[in-house]
Amino acid sequence: MRIKRILAATAALTALVTTAACDGGKGNGHAAPAGANGTGAARPDTGPPSAGSLGEAQKYIQRHTSCEQLSTEPADERLPSDDPVKPGAWSVTERGVCSDRREKGEILVYRTADMKEFQAAYKKHVMDSIAGGKGDYGLFSRLFVGKDFAVVPSRTESAMALARSGLRILTCNPTFGVPKGYTKEPALVEHCGLSDFVNSEDGKGSVNHQSPEEEGRERGESARPKEGRKPEDSLGLAAAGSLAELRKLVHHELGCEQFSTDPETVSISSIDYLPAIEGDHKMWGVGERGMCGYPGGERRAHALSWLDKVDDMITFQTKAKAAQVKELRENGGRLKATRSMVLVGKNVAVETNDAASRHGLYQAQFLNLNCQEGFTAPEGYRFEKHWSTAAS
């Protein structure tokens, strides 16, 4: 078991993974139950809990989920071999592991001499991982912290149970956002946060209350027509007044140091990077178009992404849908692996085939435009059905 799995199980979806579907997809967007954790249960604990020993920490955990056969033996096979969090590091004085028999997993438990130092070490670990190319590292954090101990469950179900305790999930990925309806508190180190929102790739985590439909109802809007939402009416999506603003908006997600608007450069594609837009971008409703990355030369093209300032989003989505449907039909029901996915905002779009970049863009409130027939998003993720001129 790797520390990536324990501390930040990275995946194809993210904390606010937002997915827009073309005509044909059916969402499972239902109103979340009452209560910040989506279960309707009141939170029984308040304030960060403290434990004078690992045994006391175990007893606290057992108030919420299973934690049996606690061991501090370094050779215990339940411990991840590459865990950097050992006694003497990260201000950790004791480390243990217990069996989560109820959910058939494990739970790591750490005692700390200085919780601020522990959080700072975790932040550095996350930022080093991001700098090393893992842009989504930490988005699925299961690192729960109290006053002087920390807990890392391997199972989402156990994380959901602990989210109802006084423990809080520490998240330091700068692109992470806490949806409305969940607690959001400052951590002991800058640019990290504490929350009770369990973000999980398996769809078993916390329900994302922050759907456009709910926001709209709060604003007094009437129900949306069955054919879907006009793109300009979608709430909270990324927007920019110009291509330069869009580049600035997504710079962190794309690392867009190398940028060009030269038409010949922007029209370049390679075997590794296929754009979503082909032909005259004006015919797609795009006013301005640029490209991030290195188109080639002495080195093979790499890190290519395309930025679109969209003047007509309905035309853009209609063309993107037609292109997706055509390729799916011609390619055995699948898009080419190097084909850039389209992520849309209110009046902007990004084309990229880099998964880490997409994770960051989801946090920046872009939606993945998916036009596969029957597509639906997992429970807890935002799903919108947008209008297009091709919609039936």
Short mmCIF file of C-alpha atoms in Angstrom, two decimals:
data_model
loop_
_atom_site.label_atom_id
_atom_site.label_comp_id
_atom_site.label_asym_id
_atom_site.label_seq_id
_atom_site.Cartn_x
_atom_site.Cartn_y
_atom_site.Cartn_z
CA MET A 1 0.00 0.00 0.00
CA ARG A 2 1.55 3.29 -1.04
CA ILE A 3 1.43 6.56 0.88
CA LYS A 4 -0.24 8.11 -2.17
CA ARG A 5 -3.14 5.75 -1.58
CA ILE A 6 -3.21 6.47 2.14
CA LEU A 7 -2.71 10.23 2.22
CA ALA A 8 -4.14 11.33 -1.11
CA ALA A 9 -5.74 8.72 -3.33
CA THR A 10 -5.46 10.45 -6.69
CA ALA A 11 -8.06 9.69 -9.32
CA ALA A 12 -9.95 10.73 -12.51
CA LEU A 13 -12.36 12.89 -10.50
CA THR A 14 -11.73 15.61 -7.86
CA ALA A 15 -13.11 17.40 -4.91
CA LEU A 16 -15.52 19.54 -6.85
CA VAL A 17 -15.33 17.41 -9.91
CA THR A 18 -17.74 19.12 -12.19
CA THR A 19 -19.10 17.44 -15.24
CA ALA A 20 -21.21 18.93 -17.98
CA ALA A 21 -23.08 16.52 -20.20
CA CYS A 22 -24.40 17.04 -23.68
CA ASP A 23 -27.83 15.88 -24.71
CA GLY A 24 -28.22 12.18 -23.94
CA GLY A 25 -26.77 12.00 -20.43
CA LYS A 26 -28.96 11.65 -17.37
CA GLY A 27 -27.74 12.97 -14.05
CA ASN A 28 -28.49 11.55 -10.67
CA GLY A 29 -28.66 14.96 -9.03
CA HIS A 30 -30.85 14.64 -5.99
CA ALA A 31 -31.21 16.94 -3.05
CA ALA A 32 -28.66 16.14 -0.35
CA PRO A 33 -29.98 15.11 3.04
CA ALA A 34 -29.90 17.61 5.83
CA GLY A 35 -26.73 17.94 7.85
CA ALA A 36 -23.31 19.14 6.82
CA ASN A 37 -22.04 15.61 6.26
CA GLY A 38 -24.93 14.57 4.04
CA THR A 39 -26.28 11.99 6.46
CA GLY A 40 -28.83 14.03 8.35
CA ALA A 41 -27.07 13.25 11.65
CA ALA A 42 -26.03 16.01 14.01
CA ARG A 43 -22.33 16.26 14.79
CA PRO A 44 -21.77 14.73 18.25
CA ASP A 45 -18.35 16.29 18.92
CA THR A 46 -17.12 19.86 18.97
CA GLY A 47 -13.60 21.20 19.01
CA PRO A 48 -10.39 19.33 18.15
CA PRO A 49 -10.10 16.19 20.29
CA SER A 50 -6.96 15.37 22.25
CA ALA A 51 -5.41 12.03 23.20
CA GLY A 52 -2.69 11.42 25.76
CA SER A 53 -1.65 8.16 24.09
CA LEU A 54 -2.31 6.01 21.05
CA GLY A 55 -4.62 3.94 23.22
CA GLU A 56 -6.72 7.01 23.99
CA ALA A 57 -6.74 7.89 20.29
CA GLN A 58 -7.95 4.37 19.51
CA LYS A 59 -10.80 4.72 21.99
CA TYR A 60 -11.82 7.99 20.36
CA ILE A 61 -11.79 6.41 16.90
CA GLN A 62 -13.87 3.48 18.16
CA ARG A 63 -16.65 5.90 19.10
CA HIS A 64 -17.17 6.37 15.36
CA THR A 65 -15.78 3.36 13.49
CA SER A 66 -13.91 0.09 13.94
CA CYS A 67 -10.28 0.18 15.10
CA GLU A 68 -9.06 -3.17 16.41
CA GLN A 69 -5.69 -4.78 17.16
CA LEU A 70 -3.74 -1.56 17.53
CA SER A 71 -0.02 -2.14 16.98
CA THR A 72 3.05 0.11 17.08
CA GLU A 73 5.44 -2.52 15.71
CA PRO A 74 7.45 -1.06 12.77
CA ALA A 75 7.37 -4.47 11.08
CA ASP A 76 3.55 -4.72 11.15
CA GLU A 77 2.53 -5.74 7.64
CA ARG A 78 -0.47 -3.42 7.79
CA LEU A 79 1.83 -0.39 7.72
CA PRO A 80 2.70 1.04 4.27
CA SER A 81 6.37 0.41 3.57
CA ASP A 82 6.94 3.86 2.05
CA ASP A 83 5.16 5.86 4.75
CA PRO A 84 7.31 8.98 5.38
CA VAL A 85 5.46 9.65 8.64
CA LYS A 86 7.52 7.75 11.21
CA PRO A 87 8.38 8.59 14.81
CA GLY A 88 10.98 11.33 14.73
CA ALA A 89 9.65 12.85 11.49
CA TRP A 90 6.86 15.39 11.10
CA SER A 91 6.94 15.90 14.91
CA VAL A 92 5.47 12.40 15.31
CA THR A 93 6.19 10.74 18.65
CA GLU A 94 4.18 7.55 18.14
CA ARG A 95 2.75 5.72 15.14
CA GLY A 96 0.30 2.85 15.15
CA VAL A 97 -2.06 0.94 12.89
CA CYS A 98 -5.35 -0.78 13.65
CA SER A 99 -7.66 -2.99 11.64
CA ASP A 100 -10.91 -1.50 10.38
CA ARG A 101 -12.82 -4.77 10.49
CA ARG A 102 -16.18 -3.19 9.74
CA GLU A 103 -15.01 -1.79 6.42
CA LYS A 104 -12.16 -4.26 5.82
CA GLY A 105 -9.39 -1.69 5.80
CA GLU A 106 -6.70 -0.18 7.98
CA ILE A 107 -6.39 3.04 9.96
CA LEU A 108 -3.10 4.76 10.67
CA VAL A 109 -2.82 6.71 13.91
CA TYR A 110 -0.13 9.28 14.77
CA ARG A 111 0.63 11.13 17.99
CA THR A 112 2.32 14.50 17.54
CA ALA A 113 4.37 16.71 19.83
CA ASP A 114 3.61 19.80 17.72
CA MET A 115 0.53 19.77 15.50
CA LYS A 116 1.60 22.92 13.65
CA GLU A 117 4.90 21.31 12.73
CA PHE A 118 3.04 18.17 11.62
CA GLN A 119 0.73 20.20 9.37
CA ALA A 120 3.67 22.14 7.94
CA ALA A 121 5.42 18.88 7.08
CA TYR A 122 2.31 17.57 5.37
CA LYS A 123 1.97 20.80 3.39
CA LYS A 124 5.58 20.50 2.22
CA HIS A 125 4.94 16.88 1.22
CA VAL A 126 1.93 17.94 -0.86
CA MET A 127 3.69 20.89 -2.49
CA ASP A 128 6.76 18.77 -3.32
CA SER A 129 4.48 16.19 -4.95
CA ILE A 130 2.72 18.88 -6.98
CA ALA A 131 6.05 20.35 -8.06
CA GLY A 132 7.07 16.84 -9.12
CA GLY A 133 4.20 16.69 -11.60
CA LYS A 134 1.37 15.30 -9.45
CA GLY A 135 -0.91 18.31 -9.69
CA ASP A 136 -3.87 16.53 -8.09
CA TYR A 137 -1.94 15.29 -5.05
CA GLY A 138 -3.84 15.91 -1.84
CA LEU A 139 -7.24 16.56 -3.43
CA PHE A 140 -8.53 13.30 -1.95
CA SER A 141 -6.88 13.73 1.43
CA ARG A 142 -8.06 11.45 4.24
CA LEU A 143 -5.70 12.94 6.79
CA PHE A 144 -7.85 13.73 9.83
CA VAL A 145 -6.26 15.86 12.53
CA GLY A 146 -7.15 16.66 16.12
CA LYS A 147 -5.27 18.68 18.71
CA ASP A 148 -2.36 16.29 19.13
CA PHE A 149 -3.09 13.22 17.00
CA ALA A 150 -3.88 12.38 13.38
CA VAL A 151 -5.81 9.57 11.73
CA VAL A 152 -5.69 8.22 8.16
CA PRO A 153 -8.36 5.63 7.23
CA SER A 154 -7.92 3.61 4.06
CA ARG A 155 -11.66 3.23 3.45
CA THR A 156 -14.04 5.97 2.36
CA GLU A 157 -16.82 4.63 4.58
CA SER A 158 -14.61 5.03 7.63
CA ALA A 159 -13.64 8.53 6.53
CA MET A 160 -17.34 9.41 6.35
CA ALA A 161 -17.81 8.15 9.91
CA LEU A 162 -14.84 10.12 11.19
CA ALA A 163 -16.10 13.24 9.42
CA ARG A 164 -18.93 13.25 11.96
CA SER A 165 -16.43 13.42 14.81
CA GLY A 166 -14.45 16.37 16.10
CA LEU A 167 -11.58 15.50 13.75
CA ARG A 168 -11.12 17.54 10.58
CA ILE A 169 -9.61 16.65 7.21
CA LEU A 170 -6.40 18.57 6.47
CA THR A 171 -6.13 19.64 2.82
CA CYS A 172 -3.20 21.63 1.42
CA ASN A 173 -3.64 21.31 -2.36
CA PRO A 174 -4.14 24.97 -3.39
CA THR A 175 -6.84 24.06 -5.91
CA PHE A 176 -9.09 22.35 -3.37
CA GLY A 177 -12.36 24.03 -2.41
CA VAL A 178 -14.92 23.08 0.22
CA PRO A 179 -18.49 22.96 -1.15
CA LYS A 180 -21.25 24.89 0.52
CA GLY A 181 -22.82 23.07 3.46
CA TYR A 182 -19.57 21.82 4.98
CA THR A 183 -17.31 23.30 7.61
CA LYS A 184 -14.26 25.20 6.43
CA GLU A 185 -11.71 26.28 9.01
CA PRO A 186 -8.14 27.60 8.75
CA ALA A 187 -5.40 25.11 9.49
CA LEU A 188 -2.37 25.92 11.64
CA VAL A 189 -0.32 26.67 8.51
CA GLU A 190 -1.13 29.12 5.75
CA HIS A 191 -2.94 28.01 2.59
CA CYS A 192 -4.19 24.77 4.15
CA GLY A 193 -7.71 24.14 5.38
CA LEU A 194 -9.69 21.90 7.70
CA SER A 195 -13.10 20.56 6.74
CA ASP A 196 -15.59 17.73 7.16
CA PHE A 197 -15.93 17.24 3.40
CA VAL A 198 -14.79 13.75 2.38
CA ASN A 199 -13.68 13.92 -1.23
CA SER A 200 -13.43 10.49 -2.79
CA GLU A 201 -12.88 9.04 -6.23
CA ASP A 202 -15.15 6.05 -5.56
CA GLY A 203 -18.35 8.10 -5.26
CA LYS A 204 -18.87 7.05 -1.62
CA GLY A 205 -17.70 10.32 -0.10
CA SER A 206 -19.60 13.43 0.91
CA VAL A 207 -22.40 14.66 -1.32
CA ASN A 208 -21.62 17.95 -3.03
CA HIS A 209 -24.50 20.24 -2.10
CA GLN A 210 -23.23 23.02 -4.32
CA SER A 211 -25.29 22.20 -7.39
CA PRO A 212 -26.48 24.97 -9.70
CA GLU A 213 -30.07 23.86 -9.13
CA GLU A 214 -29.84 24.34 -5.38
CA GLU A 215 -28.07 27.68 -5.74
CA GLY A 216 -30.73 28.76 -8.18
CA ARG A 217 -33.56 27.84 -5.85
CA GLU A 218 -31.94 29.87 -3.10
CA ARG A 219 -31.91 32.83 -5.46
CA GLY A 220 -35.60 32.37 -6.14
CA GLU A 221 -35.20 30.91 -9.62
CA SER A 222 -37.89 28.66 -11.03
CA ALA A 223 -37.20 25.09 -12.07
CA ARG A 224 -35.08 24.65 -15.19
CA PRO A 225 -36.75 23.44 -18.39
CA LYS A 226 -36.36 19.75 -19.07
CA GLU A 227 -34.12 20.37 -22.08
CA GLY A 228 -31.38 21.69 -19.83
CA ARG A 229 -29.60 24.85 -18.77
CA LYS A 230 -28.39 27.55 -21.10
CA PRO A 231 -24.60 27.84 -20.72
CA GLU A 232 -24.77 31.50 -19.81
CA ASP A 233 -27.20 30.67 -16.98
CA SER A 234 -24.92 28.15 -15.29
CA LEU A 235 -23.90 29.34 -11.84
CA GLY A 236 -20.38 29.71 -10.53
CA LEU A 237 -18.50 28.64 -13.65
CA ALA A 238 -15.10 30.03 -14.62
CA ALA A 239 -15.21 33.15 -16.77
CA ALA A 240 -12.73 35.59 -18.30
CA GLY A 241 -13.01 38.85 -20.19
CA SER A 242 -10.16 38.07 -22.57
CA LEU A 243 -7.71 35.39 -23.60
CA ALA A 244 -5.07 37.05 -21.44
CA GLU A 245 -7.37 36.81 -18.43
CA LEU A 246 -8.05 33.15 -19.22
CA ARG A 247 -4.33 32.42 -19.37
CA LYS A 248 -3.89 34.03 -15.98
CA LEU A 249 -6.86 32.11 -14.60
CA VAL A 250 -5.48 28.69 -15.57
CA HIS A 251 -1.76 29.39 -15.26
CA HIS A 252 -1.38 27.34 -12.09
CA GLU A 253 -3.24 24.34 -13.54
CA LEU A 254 -1.47 24.32 -16.92
CA GLY A 255 1.92 25.84 -16.10
CA CYS A 256 1.43 28.05 -19.13
CA GLU A 257 4.85 29.74 -19.27
CA GLN A 258 5.18 29.12 -23.00
CA PHE A 259 2.16 30.68 -24.74
CA SER A 260 1.36 31.65 -28.32
CA THR A 261 -1.52 33.15 -30.26
CA ASP A 262 0.25 32.89 -33.61
CA PRO A 263 -2.27 31.19 -35.91
CA GLU A 264 0.28 28.79 -37.43
CA THR A 265 1.56 27.78 -34.00
CA VAL A 266 -1.91 27.40 -32.51
CA SER A 267 -2.98 25.17 -35.40
CA ILE A 268 -0.19 22.70 -34.65
CA SER A 269 -1.06 19.25 -33.35
CA SER A 270 1.10 16.19 -32.77
CA ILE A 271 0.71 12.45 -32.36
CA ASP A 272 0.74 13.02 -28.58
CA TYR A 273 -1.52 16.09 -28.43
CA LEU A 274 -4.65 16.32 -30.54
CA PRO A 275 -6.79 19.46 -30.07
CA ALA A 276 -10.55 19.24 -29.75
CA ILE A 277 -11.09 22.08 -32.23
CA GLU A 278 -10.18 21.33 -35.82
CA GLY A 279 -10.44 23.83 -38.65
CA ASP A 280 -11.37 27.49 -38.34
CA HIS A 281 -11.99 28.23 -34.66
CA LYS A 282 -14.30 31.10 -35.62
CA MET A 283 -16.74 28.51 -36.95
CA TRP A 284 -16.82 27.03 -33.44
CA GLY A 285 -17.95 30.30 -31.89
CA VAL A 286 -14.43 31.00 -30.57
CA GLY A 287 -13.22 34.60 -30.75
CA GLU A 288 -9.65 34.21 -29.47
CA ARG A 289 -7.54 31.07 -29.30
CA GLY A 290 -4.08 30.39 -27.90
CA MET A 291 -1.84 27.47 -27.08
CA CYS A 292 0.21 26.64 -24.00
CA GLY A 293 3.24 24.39 -24.24
CA TYR A 294 6.08 23.57 -26.58
CA PRO A 295 5.01 22.73 -30.14
CA GLY A 296 8.24 20.99 -31.08
CA GLY A 297 11.46 21.74 -32.91
CA GLU A 298 14.59 20.21 -31.49
CA ARG A 299 12.46 18.40 -28.95
CA ARG A 300 9.24 16.50 -29.44
CA ALA A 301 6.11 18.56 -28.74
CA HIS A 302 5.08 18.43 -25.10
CA ALA A 303 2.66 19.93 -22.59
CA LEU A 304 0.26 21.23 -25.25
CA SER A 305 -3.10 22.69 -24.21
CA TRP A 306 -5.38 25.10 -26.01
CA LEU A 307 -7.22 28.08 -24.52
CA ASP A 308 -10.44 29.39 -26.05
CA LYS A 309 -12.23 32.66 -25.37
CA VAL A 310 -15.72 31.64 -26.49
CA ASP A 311 -18.13 34.20 -27.95
CA ASP A 312 -20.95 31.73 -28.63
CA MET A 313 -20.99 28.85 -26.14
CA ILE A 314 -24.01 27.10 -27.64
CA THR A 315 -22.33 26.97 -31.05
CA PHE A 316 -19.12 25.81 -29.40
CA GLN A 317 -20.82 22.99 -27.51
CA THR A 318 -22.82 21.97 -30.56
CA LYS A 319 -19.65 21.66 -32.65
CA ALA A 320 -17.80 19.88 -29.84
CA LYS A 321 -20.67 17.43 -29.50
CA ALA A 322 -20.71 16.68 -33.21
CA ALA A 323 -16.94 16.11 -33.20
CA GLN A 324 -17.14 13.79 -30.18
CA VAL A 325 -20.03 11.77 -31.59
CA LYS A 326 -18.23 11.39 -34.95
CA GLU A 327 -15.02 10.17 -33.32
CA LEU A 328 -16.86 7.80 -31.01
CA ARG A 329 -18.64 6.31 -33.99
CA GLU A 330 -15.44 5.95 -36.02
CA ASN A 331 -13.24 4.77 -33.16
CA GLY A 332 -15.28 1.94 -31.70
CA GLY A 333 -17.08 3.98 -29.07
CA ARG A 334 -13.95 5.57 -27.64
CA LEU A 335 -12.14 8.86 -28.04
CA LYS A 336 -8.51 8.71 -29.09
CA ALA A 337 -6.22 8.56 -26.07
CA THR A 338 -4.36 11.70 -27.14
CA ARG A 339 -7.48 13.68 -28.01
CA SER A 340 -7.83 16.71 -25.76
CA MET A 341 -10.91 16.78 -23.58
CA VAL A 342 -13.00 19.94 -23.59
CA LEU A 343 -13.48 21.72 -20.28
CA VAL A 344 -15.87 24.64 -20.40
CA GLY A 345 -16.59 27.63 -18.22
CA LYS A 346 -19.17 30.33 -18.71
CA ASN A 347 -17.48 31.97 -21.71
CA VAL A 348 -14.17 30.11 -21.89
CA ALA A 349 -12.88 26.63 -22.65
CA VAL A 350 -9.68 24.65 -22.27
CA GLU A 351 -8.63 21.68 -24.38
CA THR A 352 -6.19 19.32 -22.67
CA ASN A 353 -5.41 15.62 -22.49
CA ASP A 354 -3.45 15.93 -19.24
CA ALA A 355 -5.32 14.38 -16.29
CA ALA A 356 -3.48 16.39 -13.63
CA SER A 357 -4.35 19.63 -15.39
CA ARG A 358 -8.00 18.62 -15.56
CA HIS A 359 -8.08 17.99 -11.81
CA GLY A 360 -6.93 21.54 -11.21
CA LEU A 361 -9.37 22.95 -13.74
CA TYR A 362 -12.27 21.20 -12.04
CA GLN A 363 -11.32 23.06 -8.87
CA ALA A 364 -11.36 26.30 -10.87
CA GLN A 365 -15.00 25.55 -11.78
CA PHE A 366 -14.60 24.19 -15.30
CA LEU A 367 -16.91 21.40 -16.49
CA ASN A 368 -15.89 18.40 -18.57
CA LEU A 369 -18.02 18.39 -21.74
CA ASN A 370 -18.92 14.73 -22.15
CA CYS A 371 -21.22 13.78 -25.01
CA GLN A 372 -21.10 10.00 -24.74
CA GLU A 373 -24.59 8.54 -24.88
CA GLY A 374 -25.89 7.52 -21.48
CA PHE A 375 -23.10 9.27 -19.58
CA THR A 376 -23.84 10.21 -15.98
CA ALA A 377 -21.68 11.51 -13.17
CA PRO A 378 -21.12 9.59 -9.91
CA GLU A 379 -23.14 10.54 -6.86
CA GLY A 380 -21.78 13.60 -5.14
CA TYR A 381 -20.48 15.29 -8.28
CA ARG A 382 -21.92 18.20 -10.18
CA PHE A 383 -23.78 17.24 -13.32
CA GLU A 384 -25.40 19.65 -15.78
CA LYS A 385 -27.21 19.03 -18.99
CA HIS A 386 -26.52 21.98 -21.27
CA TRP A 387 -28.54 23.19 -24.18
CA SER A 388 -27.22 22.85 -27.68
CA THR A 389 -28.73 23.51 -31.07
CA ALA A 390 -28.48 19.78 -31.74
CA ALA A 391 -30.43 18.78 -28.63
CA SER A 392 -33.62 16.85 -29.17
#
